[in-house]
mmCIF file of C-alpha atoms and ligand atoms in Angstrom:
data_model
loop_
_atom_site.group_PDB
_atom_site.id
_atom_site.type_symbol
_atom_site.label_atom_id
_atom_site.label_comp_id
_atom_site.label_asym_id
_atom_site.label_seq_id
_atom_site.Cartn_x
_atom_site.Cartn_y
_atom_site.Cartn_z
ATOM 1 C CA MET B 3 -82.540 7.090 -50.125
ATOM 2 C CA THR B 4 -80.770 10.211 -51.154
ATOM 3 C CA ASP B 5 -77.462 11.246 -49.687
ATOM 4 C CA PRO B 6 -77.431 14.144 -47.304
ATOM 5 C CA ILE B 7 -76.168 17.474 -48.951
ATOM 6 C CA PRO B 8 -72.458 18.076 -48.287
ATOM 7 C CA PRO B 9 -71.222 21.378 -46.881
ATOM 8 C CA CYS B 10 -70.265 24.117 -49.305
ATOM 9 C CA ARG B 11 -66.915 23.364 -51.105
ATOM 10 C CA SER B 12 -65.820 26.974 -50.485
ATOM 11 C CA CYS B 13 -67.110 28.464 -47.174
ATOM 12 C CA GLY B 14 -68.134 25.204 -45.462
ATOM 13 C CA SER B 15 -71.783 26.339 -44.899
ATOM 14 C CA ASP B 16 -74.250 23.542 -44.387
ATOM 15 C CA LYS B 17 -77.109 25.346 -45.808
ATOM 16 C CA LEU B 18 -76.770 24.392 -49.547
ATOM 17 C CA GLN B 19 -80.001 24.568 -51.456
ATOM 18 C CA ASN B 20 -80.841 22.138 -54.419
ATOM 19 C CA VAL B 21 -81.570 24.241 -57.595
ATOM 20 C CA LEU B 22 -81.538 21.871 -60.488
ATOM 21 C CA SER B 23 -81.557 18.253 -60.919
ATOM 22 C CA LEU B 24 -80.519 16.475 -64.265
ATOM 23 C CA GLY B 25 -81.102 13.102 -62.959
ATOM 24 C CA GLN B 26 -78.784 10.116 -63.215
ATOM 25 C CA MET B 27 -75.982 10.680 -65.829
ATOM 26 C CA PRO B 28 -73.127 8.813 -67.187
ATOM 27 C CA LEU B 29 -69.663 10.359 -67.174
ATOM 28 C CA ALA B 30 -69.639 12.910 -69.841
ATOM 29 C CA ASN B 31 -66.125 12.189 -71.088
ATOM 30 C CA ALA B 32 -66.412 8.332 -70.762
ATOM 31 C CA THR B 33 -67.023 7.354 -74.502
ATOM 32 C CA LEU B 34 -67.411 3.626 -74.916
ATOM 33 C CA THR B 35 -65.702 1.075 -77.004
ATOM 34 C CA ALA B 36 -67.752 -1.448 -78.940
ATOM 35 C CA ASP B 37 -66.795 -4.182 -76.178
ATOM 36 C CA GLN B 38 -68.061 -1.748 -73.439
ATOM 37 C CA LEU B 39 -71.581 -1.791 -74.984
ATOM 38 C CA ARG B 40 -72.161 -5.079 -73.515
ATOM 39 C CA GLU B 41 -71.403 -3.927 -70.018
ATOM 40 C CA PRO B 42 -73.596 -1.808 -67.714
ATOM 41 C CA GLU B 43 -72.307 1.761 -67.470
ATOM 42 C CA PRO B 44 -71.899 3.687 -64.166
ATOM 43 C CA ALA B 45 -74.294 6.545 -63.765
ATOM 44 C CA TYR B 46 -74.256 9.216 -60.795
ATOM 45 C CA PRO B 47 -76.791 11.768 -59.781
ATOM 46 C CA LEU B 48 -76.124 15.255 -61.308
ATOM 47 C CA ASP B 49 -77.531 17.855 -58.860
ATOM 48 C CA LEU B 50 -76.809 21.542 -58.756
ATOM 49 C CA ALA B 51 -76.863 23.471 -55.418
ATOM 50 C CA PHE B 52 -76.521 27.050 -54.374
ATOM 51 C CA CYS B 53 -74.845 28.388 -51.146
ATOM 52 C CA PRO B 54 -76.747 31.228 -49.823
ATOM 53 C CA ARG B 55 -73.646 32.254 -47.456
ATOM 54 C CA CYS B 56 -70.915 32.757 -50.326
ATOM 55 C CA SER B 57 -73.001 32.265 -53.379
ATOM 56 C CA LEU B 58 -71.015 29.524 -54.789
ATOM 57 C CA VAL B 59 -73.071 27.161 -57.189
ATOM 58 C CA GLN B 60 -71.784 23.587 -57.106
ATOM 59 C CA LEU B 61 -72.558 19.902 -57.494
ATOM 60 C CA THR B 62 -73.463 17.897 -54.528
ATOM 61 C CA THR B 63 -72.124 14.615 -55.901
ATOM 62 C CA SER B 64 -68.289 13.971 -56.262
ATOM 63 C CA VAL B 65 -67.255 11.079 -58.388
ATOM 64 C CA PRO B 66 -63.882 9.713 -57.287
ATOM 65 C CA PRO B 67 -61.280 11.681 -59.352
ATOM 66 C CA GLN B 68 -59.590 8.510 -60.580
ATOM 67 C CA LYS B 69 -62.596 7.376 -62.491
ATOM 68 C CA LEU B 70 -62.918 10.929 -64.142
ATOM 69 C CA PHE B 71 -59.433 11.862 -65.180
ATOM 70 C CA ASP B 72 -57.133 8.834 -65.616
ATOM 71 C CA THR B 73 -57.787 8.360 -69.391
ATOM 72 C CA TYR B 74 -59.130 11.656 -70.050
ATOM 73 C CA LEU B 75 -59.741 11.730 -73.805
ATOM 74 C CA TYR B 76 -60.116 15.371 -74.224
ATOM 75 C CA PHE B 77 -57.103 16.762 -76.290
ATOM 76 C CA SER B 78 -57.581 20.442 -76.440
ATOM 77 C CA ALA B 79 -55.050 20.894 -79.088
ATOM 78 C CA TYR B 80 -57.959 20.049 -81.537
ATOM 79 C CA SER B 81 -59.702 23.462 -81.255
ATOM 80 C CA GLN B 82 -58.315 26.197 -83.505
ATOM 81 C CA THR B 83 -60.083 28.686 -81.603
ATOM 82 C CA MET B 84 -58.554 27.572 -78.338
ATOM 83 C CA LEU B 85 -54.894 27.481 -79.941
ATOM 84 C CA GLN B 86 -55.258 31.174 -81.158
ATOM 85 C CA GLU B 87 -56.468 32.300 -77.578
ATOM 86 C CA SER B 88 -53.458 30.643 -75.956
ATOM 87 C CA GLN B 89 -50.923 32.036 -78.265
ATOM 88 C CA LEU B 90 -52.347 35.461 -77.659
ATOM 89 C CA LEU B 91 -52.395 35.025 -74.017
ATOM 90 C CA ALA B 92 -48.732 33.872 -73.914
ATOM 91 C CA GLU B 93 -47.717 36.881 -76.120
ATOM 92 C CA ARG B 94 -49.515 39.245 -73.850
ATOM 93 C CA LEU B 95 -47.979 37.898 -70.652
ATOM 94 C CA ILE B 96 -44.443 37.614 -71.991
ATOM 95 C CA GLU B 97 -44.598 41.353 -72.802
ATOM 96 C CA SER B 98 -46.517 42.700 -69.782
ATOM 97 C CA ARG B 99 -44.566 40.521 -67.202
ATOM 98 C CA LYS B 100 -41.180 40.902 -69.083
ATOM 99 C CA LEU B 101 -40.564 37.230 -68.947
ATOM 100 C CA ASN B 102 -37.187 35.537 -69.841
ATOM 101 C CA SER B 103 -34.943 32.799 -69.544
ATOM 102 C CA GLN B 104 -34.789 33.384 -65.760
ATOM 103 C CA SER B 105 -38.547 33.389 -65.270
ATOM 104 C CA LEU B 106 -40.863 30.424 -64.654
ATOM 105 C CA VAL B 107 -44.339 29.780 -65.938
ATOM 106 C CA VAL B 108 -46.315 27.076 -64.419
ATOM 107 C CA GLU B 109 -49.550 25.786 -65.606
ATOM 108 C CA LEU B 110 -51.919 24.043 -63.418
ATOM 109 C CA GLY B 111 -54.022 21.395 -65.542
ATOM 110 C CA SER B 112 -51.612 21.861 -68.396
ATOM 111 C CA ASN B 113 -53.151 19.247 -70.589
ATOM 112 C CA ASP B 114 -51.119 18.315 -73.616
ATOM 113 C CA GLY B 115 -49.024 21.278 -73.312
ATOM 114 C CA TYR B 116 -50.970 23.443 -75.788
ATOM 115 C CA GLN B 117 -50.644 26.568 -73.831
ATOM 116 C CA LEU B 118 -47.060 26.337 -72.372
ATOM 117 C CA GLN B 119 -45.652 25.409 -75.864
ATOM 118 C CA TYR B 120 -45.966 29.150 -76.741
ATOM 119 C CA PHE B 121 -43.549 29.945 -73.952
ATOM 120 C CA VAL B 122 -41.339 27.121 -74.824
ATOM 121 C CA THR B 123 -40.771 28.417 -78.203
ATOM 122 C CA LYS B 124 -39.698 31.724 -76.597
ATOM 123 C CA ARG B 125 -37.120 29.782 -74.410
ATOM 124 C CA ILE B 126 -39.016 30.745 -71.280
ATOM 125 C CA PRO B 127 -38.799 27.920 -68.667
ATOM 126 C CA VAL B 128 -42.194 26.186 -67.920
ATOM 127 C CA LEU B 129 -43.414 23.493 -65.555
ATOM 128 C CA GLY B 130 -46.857 21.879 -66.479
ATOM 129 C CA ILE B 131 -48.797 20.004 -63.837
ATOM 130 C CA ASP B 132 -51.537 17.615 -64.766
ATOM 131 C CA PRO B 133 -52.959 14.363 -63.284
ATOM 132 C CA ALA B 134 -53.754 12.415 -66.563
ATOM 133 C CA LYS B 135 -50.999 9.984 -67.364
ATOM 134 C CA ASN B 136 -51.544 9.576 -71.149
ATOM 135 C CA ILE B 137 -51.781 13.314 -71.620
ATOM 136 C CA VAL B 138 -48.532 14.091 -69.655
ATOM 137 C CA GLN B 139 -46.805 11.670 -72.148
ATOM 138 C CA VAL B 140 -47.993 13.618 -75.016
ATOM 139 C CA ALA B 141 -46.800 17.048 -73.427
ATOM 140 C CA GLU B 142 -43.498 15.623 -72.588
ATOM 141 C CA ALA B 143 -42.976 14.453 -76.088
ATOM 142 C CA LYS B 144 -43.622 17.978 -77.321
ATOM 143 C CA GLY B 145 -40.922 19.260 -75.218
ATOM 144 C CA VAL B 146 -43.293 20.609 -72.379
ATOM 145 C CA PRO B 147 -41.860 19.416 -68.989
ATOM 146 C CA THR B 148 -44.946 18.090 -67.067
ATOM 147 C CA LEU B 149 -45.300 16.772 -63.564
ATOM 148 C CA CYS B 150 -48.081 14.077 -63.375
ATOM 149 C CA SER B 151 -49.825 15.071 -60.272
ATOM 150 C CA TYR B 152 -52.940 16.903 -58.826
ATOM 151 C CA PHE B 153 -52.096 20.326 -57.555
ATOM 152 C CA GLY B 154 -52.736 21.744 -54.017
ATOM 153 C CA ARG B 155 -51.265 23.161 -51.029
ATOM 154 C CA ASP B 156 -48.797 20.192 -50.371
ATOM 155 C CA LEU B 157 -47.367 20.095 -53.923
ATOM 156 C CA ALA B 158 -46.871 23.820 -53.861
ATOM 157 C CA VAL B 159 -44.925 23.778 -50.570
ATOM 158 C CA GLU B 160 -42.793 20.982 -52.042
ATOM 159 C CA LEU B 161 -42.071 23.002 -55.252
ATOM 160 C CA ARG B 162 -41.439 26.015 -52.998
ATOM 161 C CA THR B 163 -38.766 24.078 -50.960
ATOM 162 C CA LYS B 164 -37.103 23.246 -54.273
ATOM 163 C CA ASN B 165 -37.005 26.871 -54.877
ATOM 164 C CA LYS B 166 -39.276 26.520 -57.865
ATOM 165 C CA LEU B 167 -41.414 29.788 -57.513
ATOM 166 C CA ALA B 168 -43.579 31.007 -60.352
ATOM 167 C CA ASP B 169 -43.575 34.466 -62.052
ATOM 168 C CA VAL B 170 -46.816 33.461 -63.716
ATOM 169 C CA ILE B 171 -49.162 30.656 -62.749
ATOM 170 C CA ILE B 172 -51.822 29.805 -65.432
ATOM 171 C CA ALA B 173 -55.016 27.766 -64.487
ATOM 172 C CA LYS B 174 -57.211 27.374 -67.423
ATOM 173 C CA ASN B 175 -60.628 25.670 -66.992
ATOM 174 C CA VAL B 176 -59.232 23.620 -64.002
ATOM 175 C CA LEU B 177 -60.383 25.460 -60.814
ATOM 176 C CA ALA B 178 -63.990 24.533 -61.332
ATOM 177 C CA HIS B 179 -62.911 20.906 -61.537
ATOM 178 C CA VAL B 180 -61.075 20.779 -58.305
ATOM 179 C CA PRO B 181 -62.815 19.011 -55.346
ATOM 180 C CA ASP B 182 -60.654 21.094 -52.670
ATOM 181 C CA SER B 183 -61.017 24.819 -54.153
ATOM 182 C CA ASN B 184 -59.474 26.000 -50.897
ATOM 183 C CA GLY B 185 -56.378 23.858 -51.140
ATOM 184 C CA PHE B 186 -55.880 24.705 -54.717
ATOM 185 C CA VAL B 187 -56.207 28.359 -54.170
ATOM 186 C CA ALA B 188 -53.989 28.300 -51.060
ATOM 187 C CA GLY B 189 -51.329 26.506 -53.191
ATOM 188 C CA ILE B 190 -51.391 29.211 -55.872
ATOM 189 C CA GLY B 191 -50.574 31.608 -53.038
ATOM 190 C CA VAL B 192 -47.717 29.433 -51.896
ATOM 191 C CA LEU B 193 -46.266 28.953 -55.416
ATOM 192 C CA LEU B 194 -46.368 32.467 -56.539
ATOM 193 C CA LYS B 195 -43.348 34.809 -56.376
ATOM 194 C CA LYS B 196 -43.972 37.924 -54.211
ATOM 195 C CA ASP B 197 -44.767 39.921 -57.337
ATOM 196 C CA GLY B 198 -46.109 36.955 -59.422
ATOM 197 C CA LEU B 199 -49.373 36.833 -61.152
ATOM 198 C CA GLY B 200 -52.054 34.174 -61.286
ATOM 199 C CA VAL B 201 -54.209 33.929 -64.342
ATOM 200 C CA ILE B 202 -57.102 31.913 -63.888
ATOM 201 C CA GLU B 203 -59.930 31.052 -66.316
ATOM 202 C CA VAL B 204 -63.348 29.529 -65.359
ATOM 203 C CA PRO B 205 -66.537 29.270 -67.272
ATOM 204 C CA TYR B 206 -68.746 32.163 -66.061
ATOM 205 C CA LEU B 207 -71.879 31.187 -64.135
ATOM 206 C CA LYS B 208 -73.913 34.272 -65.363
ATOM 207 C CA ASP B 209 -73.306 33.234 -69.044
ATOM 208 C CA LEU B 210 -74.400 29.737 -68.004
ATOM 209 C CA LEU B 211 -77.695 30.986 -66.682
ATOM 210 C CA ASP B 212 -78.349 33.773 -69.124
ATOM 211 C CA LYS B 213 -77.743 31.508 -72.258
ATOM 212 C CA SER B 214 -79.315 28.290 -70.794
ATOM 213 C CA GLU B 215 -75.938 26.421 -71.146
ATOM 214 C CA PHE B 216 -77.138 23.508 -68.787
ATOM 215 C CA ASP B 217 -74.968 21.088 -70.736
ATOM 216 C CA THR B 218 -71.853 22.553 -69.298
ATOM 217 C CA ILE B 219 -72.962 21.011 -66.156
ATOM 218 C CA TYR B 220 -71.208 17.691 -65.624
ATOM 219 C CA HIS B 221 -69.666 15.475 -63.048
ATOM 220 C CA GLU B 222 -65.994 16.764 -63.590
ATOM 221 C CA HIS B 223 -67.324 20.244 -63.228
ATOM 222 C CA LEU B 224 -67.615 20.925 -59.471
ATOM 223 C CA SER B 225 -68.043 24.547 -59.152
ATOM 224 C CA TYR B 226 -69.796 27.294 -61.084
ATOM 225 C CA PHE B 227 -68.139 30.609 -60.311
ATOM 226 C CA SER B 228 -69.384 34.127 -60.123
ATOM 227 C CA VAL B 229 -67.079 36.851 -59.390
ATOM 228 C CA THR B 230 -68.781 37.353 -56.022
ATOM 229 C CA ALA B 231 -67.952 33.683 -55.078
ATOM 230 C CA LEU B 232 -64.525 33.774 -56.418
ATOM 231 C CA ASN B 233 -63.592 37.196 -54.620
ATOM 232 C CA GLU B 234 -64.408 35.561 -51.341
ATOM 233 C CA LEU B 235 -62.476 32.384 -52.117
ATOM 234 C CA PHE B 236 -59.281 34.310 -53.011
ATOM 235 C CA ARG B 237 -59.457 36.671 -50.020
ATOM 236 C CA ARG B 238 -59.711 33.675 -47.621
ATOM 237 C CA HIS B 239 -56.277 32.712 -48.911
ATOM 238 C CA GLY B 240 -54.615 36.180 -48.863
ATOM 239 C CA LEU B 241 -54.768 36.689 -52.566
ATOM 240 C CA ALA B 242 -56.328 39.798 -54.318
ATOM 241 C CA LEU B 243 -58.553 39.668 -57.438
ATOM 242 C CA LYS B 244 -57.107 42.602 -59.285
ATOM 243 C CA GLU B 245 -58.616 42.415 -62.738
ATOM 244 C CA VAL B 246 -61.114 40.415 -64.618
ATOM 245 C CA GLU B 247 -62.053 40.066 -68.237
ATOM 246 C CA ARG B 248 -65.075 38.160 -69.913
ATOM 247 C CA ILE B 249 -63.771 35.947 -72.567
ATOM 248 C CA PRO B 250 -65.970 34.064 -75.193
ATOM 249 C CA LEU B 251 -64.378 30.569 -74.489
ATOM 250 C CA HIS B 252 -66.557 27.732 -73.318
ATOM 251 C CA GLY B 253 -69.826 29.709 -73.827
ATOM 252 C CA GLY B 254 -68.539 32.502 -71.807
ATOM 253 C CA SER B 255 -65.639 32.502 -69.287
ATOM 254 C CA LEU B 256 -63.936 34.773 -66.856
ATOM 255 C CA ARG B 257 -60.128 35.509 -66.976
ATOM 256 C CA LEU B 258 -59.139 36.620 -63.591
ATOM 257 C CA TYR B 259 -55.897 38.122 -62.609
ATOM 258 C CA VAL B 260 -54.712 37.581 -58.993
ATOM 259 C CA ALA B 261 -51.780 38.603 -57.015
ATOM 260 C CA ARG B 262 -50.667 38.661 -53.383
ATOM 261 C CA ASP B 263 -51.740 42.151 -52.871
ATOM 262 C CA GLY B 264 -53.244 45.093 -54.584
ATOM 263 C CA GLU B 265 -56.752 46.605 -55.078
ATOM 264 C CA PRO B 266 -59.423 45.487 -57.304
ATOM 265 C CA ALA B 267 -59.609 47.456 -60.596
ATOM 266 C CA GLU B 268 -62.822 48.723 -61.924
ATOM 267 C CA SER B 269 -63.340 45.780 -64.009
ATOM 268 C CA VAL B 270 -63.697 43.814 -60.731
ATOM 269 C CA ARG B 271 -65.894 46.239 -58.997
ATOM 270 C CA SER B 272 -68.176 46.763 -61.861
ATOM 271 C CA LEU B 273 -68.813 42.902 -62.336
ATOM 272 C CA LEU B 274 -69.580 42.778 -58.616
ATOM 273 C CA ARG B 275 -72.236 45.471 -58.883
ATOM 274 C CA ASP B 276 -73.781 43.765 -62.051
ATOM 275 C CA GLU B 277 -73.961 40.446 -60.431
ATOM 276 C CA GLU B 278 -75.565 41.857 -57.351
ATOM 277 C CA LYS B 279 -78.376 43.505 -59.610
ATOM 278 C CA TRP B 280 -78.843 40.361 -61.533
ATOM 279 C CA GLY B 281 -79.416 38.424 -58.537
ATOM 280 C CA VAL B 282 -76.246 36.207 -57.732
ATOM 281 C CA THR B 283 -77.082 36.028 -54.038
ATOM 282 C CA ARG B 284 -80.813 35.140 -54.588
ATOM 283 C CA LEU B 285 -82.149 31.535 -54.651
ATOM 284 C CA GLU B 286 -84.967 32.678 -56.997
ATOM 285 C CA THR B 287 -82.422 33.337 -59.687
ATOM 286 C CA TYR B 288 -81.321 29.684 -59.871
ATOM 287 C CA ARG B 289 -84.893 28.336 -59.426
ATOM 288 C CA SER B 290 -85.991 30.246 -62.576
ATOM 289 C CA PHE B 291 -82.985 28.806 -64.380
ATOM 290 C CA ALA B 292 -84.310 25.330 -63.747
ATOM 291 C CA GLY B 293 -87.529 26.270 -65.375
ATOM 292 C CA GLN B 294 -85.803 27.557 -68.307
ATOM 293 C CA VAL B 295 -83.813 24.392 -68.796
ATOM 294 C CA ALA B 296 -87.007 22.256 -68.569
ATOM 295 C CA HIS B 297 -88.460 24.270 -71.289
ATOM 296 C CA LEU B 298 -85.530 24.073 -73.587
ATOM 297 C CA LYS B 299 -85.513 20.252 -73.422
ATOM 298 C CA GLU B 300 -89.247 20.206 -74.590
ATOM 299 C CA SER B 301 -88.570 22.517 -77.466
ATOM 300 C CA LEU B 302 -85.477 20.893 -78.682
ATOM 301 C CA LYS B 303 -87.135 17.428 -78.516
ATOM 302 C CA ALA B 304 -90.362 18.739 -80.273
ATOM 303 C CA LEU B 305 -88.143 20.326 -83.078
ATOM 304 C CA LEU B 306 -86.229 17.103 -83.781
ATOM 305 C CA LYS B 307 -89.408 15.007 -83.789
ATOM 306 C CA SER B 308 -91.123 17.181 -86.374
ATOM 307 C CA LEU B 309 -87.997 17.081 -88.504
ATOM 308 C CA GLY B 310 -87.742 13.333 -88.133
ATOM 309 C CA ASP B 311 -91.561 12.736 -88.932
ATOM 310 C CA LYS B 312 -91.031 14.631 -92.158
ATOM 311 C CA GLY B 313 -88.493 12.094 -92.974
ATOM 312 C CA GLY B 314 -85.303 14.127 -92.154
ATOM 313 C CA ARG B 315 -82.215 12.263 -91.290
ATOM 314 C CA ILE B 316 -80.300 13.737 -88.367
ATOM 315 C CA ALA B 317 -76.708 13.603 -87.098
ATOM 316 C CA ALA B 318 -74.746 15.481 -84.537
ATOM 317 C CA TYR B 319 -71.296 17.252 -84.320
ATOM 318 C CA GLY B 320 -69.034 17.097 -81.535
ATOM 319 C CA ALA B 321 -68.477 14.234 -79.080
ATOM 320 C CA ALA B 322 -67.686 16.533 -76.137
ATOM 321 C CA ALA B 323 -68.800 16.387 -72.535
ATOM 322 C CA LYS B 324 -71.687 18.759 -73.194
ATOM 323 C CA GLY B 325 -72.917 16.593 -75.855
ATOM 324 C CA THR B 326 -73.350 13.768 -73.468
ATOM 325 C CA ILE B 327 -75.219 15.802 -71.080
ATOM 326 C CA LEU B 328 -77.532 17.434 -73.756
ATOM 327 C CA LEU B 329 -78.306 14.070 -75.343
ATOM 328 C CA ASN B 330 -79.026 12.037 -72.127
ATOM 329 C CA TYR B 331 -80.946 14.848 -70.450
ATOM 330 C CA CYS B 332 -83.136 15.509 -73.451
ATOM 331 C CA GLY B 333 -83.443 11.711 -74.286
ATOM 332 C CA ILE B 334 -81.965 11.973 -77.774
ATOM 333 C CA GLY B 335 -80.492 8.693 -78.760
ATOM 334 C CA PRO B 336 -80.088 6.350 -81.709
ATOM 335 C CA ASP B 337 -83.805 6.426 -82.611
ATOM 336 C CA ILE B 338 -83.321 10.135 -83.462
ATOM 337 C CA LEU B 339 -79.473 10.520 -84.427
ATOM 338 C CA ASP B 340 -77.628 8.245 -86.991
ATOM 339 C CA PHE B 341 -74.335 9.167 -85.693
ATOM 340 C CA VAL B 342 -72.146 11.835 -84.020
ATOM 341 C CA VAL B 343 -69.014 13.266 -85.820
ATOM 342 C CA ASP B 344 -65.747 14.503 -84.177
ATOM 343 C CA LEU B 345 -62.507 15.487 -85.421
ATOM 344 C CA ASN B 346 -60.592 13.883 -82.642
ATOM 345 C CA PRO B 347 -59.389 10.480 -84.025
ATOM 346 C CA HIS B 348 -59.137 9.065 -80.377
ATOM 347 C CA LYS B 349 -62.994 9.343 -80.292
ATOM 348 C CA GLN B 350 -63.801 8.026 -83.609
ATOM 349 C CA GLY B 351 -65.031 4.303 -83.462
ATOM 350 C CA ARG B 352 -66.345 4.749 -80.025
ATOM 351 C CA TYR B 353 -69.934 5.503 -78.683
ATOM 352 C CA MET B 354 -71.495 8.430 -76.798
ATOM 353 C CA PRO B 355 -71.902 7.522 -73.077
ATOM 354 C CA GLY B 356 -75.397 6.794 -72.135
ATOM 355 C CA VAL B 357 -77.292 6.988 -75.303
ATOM 356 C CA ARG B 358 -74.699 4.987 -77.167
ATOM 357 C CA VAL B 359 -74.836 6.721 -80.472
ATOM 358 C CA PRO B 360 -71.658 5.797 -82.683
ATOM 359 C CA ILE B 361 -68.892 8.477 -83.243
ATOM 360 C CA THR B 362 -67.346 8.793 -86.577
ATOM 361 C CA SER B 363 -65.243 11.246 -88.607
ATOM 362 C CA PRO B 364 -66.633 14.477 -89.862
ATOM 363 C CA SER B 365 -66.015 13.317 -93.408
ATOM 364 C CA GLN B 366 -69.176 11.247 -93.046
ATOM 365 C CA LEU B 367 -71.233 14.350 -93.168
ATOM 366 C CA LEU B 368 -70.573 14.726 -96.930
ATOM 367 C CA GLU B 369 -70.446 11.033 -97.338
ATOM 368 C CA LYS B 370 -73.828 10.375 -95.955
ATOM 369 C CA MET B 371 -75.384 13.861 -96.226
ATOM 370 C CA PRO B 372 -77.680 13.831 -93.175
ATOM 371 C CA ASP B 373 -80.484 16.488 -93.731
ATOM 372 C CA TYR B 374 -79.732 18.047 -90.369
ATOM 373 C CA THR B 375 -76.631 18.061 -88.094
ATOM 374 C CA LEU B 376 -77.215 19.146 -84.402
ATOM 375 C CA ILE B 377 -74.094 21.060 -83.221
ATOM 376 C CA LEU B 378 -73.427 19.825 -79.792
ATOM 377 C CA VAL B 379 -70.253 21.862 -79.666
ATOM 378 C CA TRP B 380 -72.320 25.032 -79.956
ATOM 379 C CA ASN B 381 -69.441 27.084 -78.292
ATOM 380 C CA ILE B 382 -67.380 26.537 -81.705
ATOM 381 C CA ALA B 383 -70.576 26.622 -84.083
ATOM 382 C CA ASP B 384 -68.870 29.285 -86.267
ATOM 383 C CA GLU B 385 -65.881 27.293 -86.686
ATOM 384 C CA VAL B 386 -67.837 24.123 -87.630
ATOM 385 C CA ILE B 387 -70.047 25.890 -90.025
ATOM 386 C CA ARG B 388 -67.118 27.452 -91.740
ATOM 387 C CA GLN B 389 -65.357 24.051 -92.003
ATOM 388 C CA GLN B 390 -68.476 22.433 -93.435
ATOM 389 C CA SER B 391 -69.516 24.960 -95.959
ATOM 390 C CA GLU B 392 -69.619 22.258 -98.616
ATOM 391 C CA TYR B 393 -72.061 20.401 -96.648
ATOM 392 C CA ILE B 394 -74.241 23.348 -96.389
ATOM 393 C CA HIS B 395 -73.663 24.064 -100.063
ATOM 394 C CA ARG B 396 -75.100 20.624 -100.827
ATOM 395 C CA GLY B 397 -78.218 21.258 -98.816
ATOM 396 C CA GLY B 398 -77.315 20.247 -95.384
ATOM 397 C CA ARG B 399 -78.644 22.200 -92.289
ATOM 398 C CA PHE B 400 -77.106 22.773 -88.847
ATOM 399 C CA ILE B 401 -79.197 22.992 -85.614
ATOM 400 C CA ILE B 402 -77.956 25.145 -82.877
ATOM 401 C CA PRO B 403 -79.533 23.957 -79.657
ATOM 402 C CA LEU B 404 -78.906 26.802 -77.315
ATOM 403 C CA PRO B 405 -80.127 29.199 -75.888
ATOM 404 C CA GLN B 406 -83.093 28.313 -78.237
ATOM 405 C CA PRO B 407 -82.980 25.747 -80.826
ATOM 406 C CA LYS B 408 -82.620 27.199 -84.399
ATOM 407 C CA ILE B 409 -81.891 25.816 -87.754
ATOM 408 C CA VAL B 410 -79.018 27.643 -89.684
ATOM 409 C CA GLY B 411 -77.585 27.365 -93.179
ATOM 410 C CA GLU B 412 -80.659 28.288 -95.165
HETATM 411 ZN ZN1 ZN M 508 -70.378 28.628 -49.415
#
C-alpha cells in the first residue's frame, strides 16, 4: 500500500503529480560503521512530485528530521571551492551593506561556521543557527557563536523580542532541506531589520533537469526550487525577491537577494521569462526528465561493465550524499567498485549506505592504482582531477558520470 500524496509544501495544493521514483533508498549521509554492517538499514521511498499550482518540485516522503541531522557527518569546510566562494561572499556583503561592529549577520544552517568565520575575523558580530549538535560544537570552538536549533517563525520571534535583528541573513543550501518552507521564510521576514537583506542559496531545479543531476535528489533535500516557485513563496510572506544570480555551486545554484520591499531587478524578470519558455509550469518537462534519468542509469552501468569485463579495476571518489544515490539507484556495489575515497577523515573507515562499499583515504588511489575512478562528487571534478594529477600521470583515468558518462585523463 502506498501512502497518499501529501499537500504541496509551499501552496498547500492537493493536486501534486508524481514525476520520478528512485525507489527505496537508504539515507544518503548515513555512512555505516563496520558494526552496523550486521544490522538492517532503514530505507525510505524517494519519490519526486510536481505542483501544478505553484510549480514547486518536491519529495512526497518526509523522514523524521532527528534521523537525518543529529550526527550529520558533512563538514563543508573540506571543499576548497566552497571556502573561496564563502570568503568572496563575505567580502562583498561587508562592503555593499557597510557592515561594522554594530551590525549583526545571522546564518541559518551555519554548519561548522565556515561562512561566518569570514565576518568574525573582521569583528562583525554574528550568530549561527544549526540543529546538528556535533557541528555546533566545532563552530563554537572556532569562535563562531552558534545556537543549536531549527529555525522557523517561533525562533525568529524569540530573537526579535531579545532585540536581535539582522542586517544580513544568510541561508546557504538549507531552505531546500526545511519541511516547513512557509515557517522558515516567514521567520526570515520577522528577523530582518527594516532595510536588511536576506541572501539565500538553493540548488537550481533547471540545472538539475538540464544536466541530469538526479543524484542531488535525496531525503534531506525536500524542495527543488525554480525562481517561479520561490517568487510565489517569498511574496506570500511579504518579502520581495530583488535580485538573483546563477552560481556554479552544487551543480548549479541560485543566489537570491530578498528584502522587505522593492521591485524585482531585470535579473529576476529575465529568469522568470526563461523558465516559462523552458516549461517550468508544464508536467511534461518533468516526465521527460524521468526518461533521461533511466537512460543515464543504463549507459553508466554499460560503461562500467565493459571496463570491468576488460579487467579494469574501478574505485570511486567522494563519499557524498549524491554518491549514495547514484550508486544505489544504478546498482553499483562492491562487485563493481573496490573502494570509495574521501578526504574527510570522519568518513574514512566507514561504508557507503546501501551498497556498503568501504570508504578510505584518497592516498589509496596512488597506492592501489585502480585503472578507473568514478567521480561521485562531479560538482568538484576539476578540483579532484587537479589534486590527483599524479594518479593520471601514472595511467589512472577518471570517469565523470553526468550529464553523460565520460572518461577523462587520456
Ligand atoms: Zn504548490
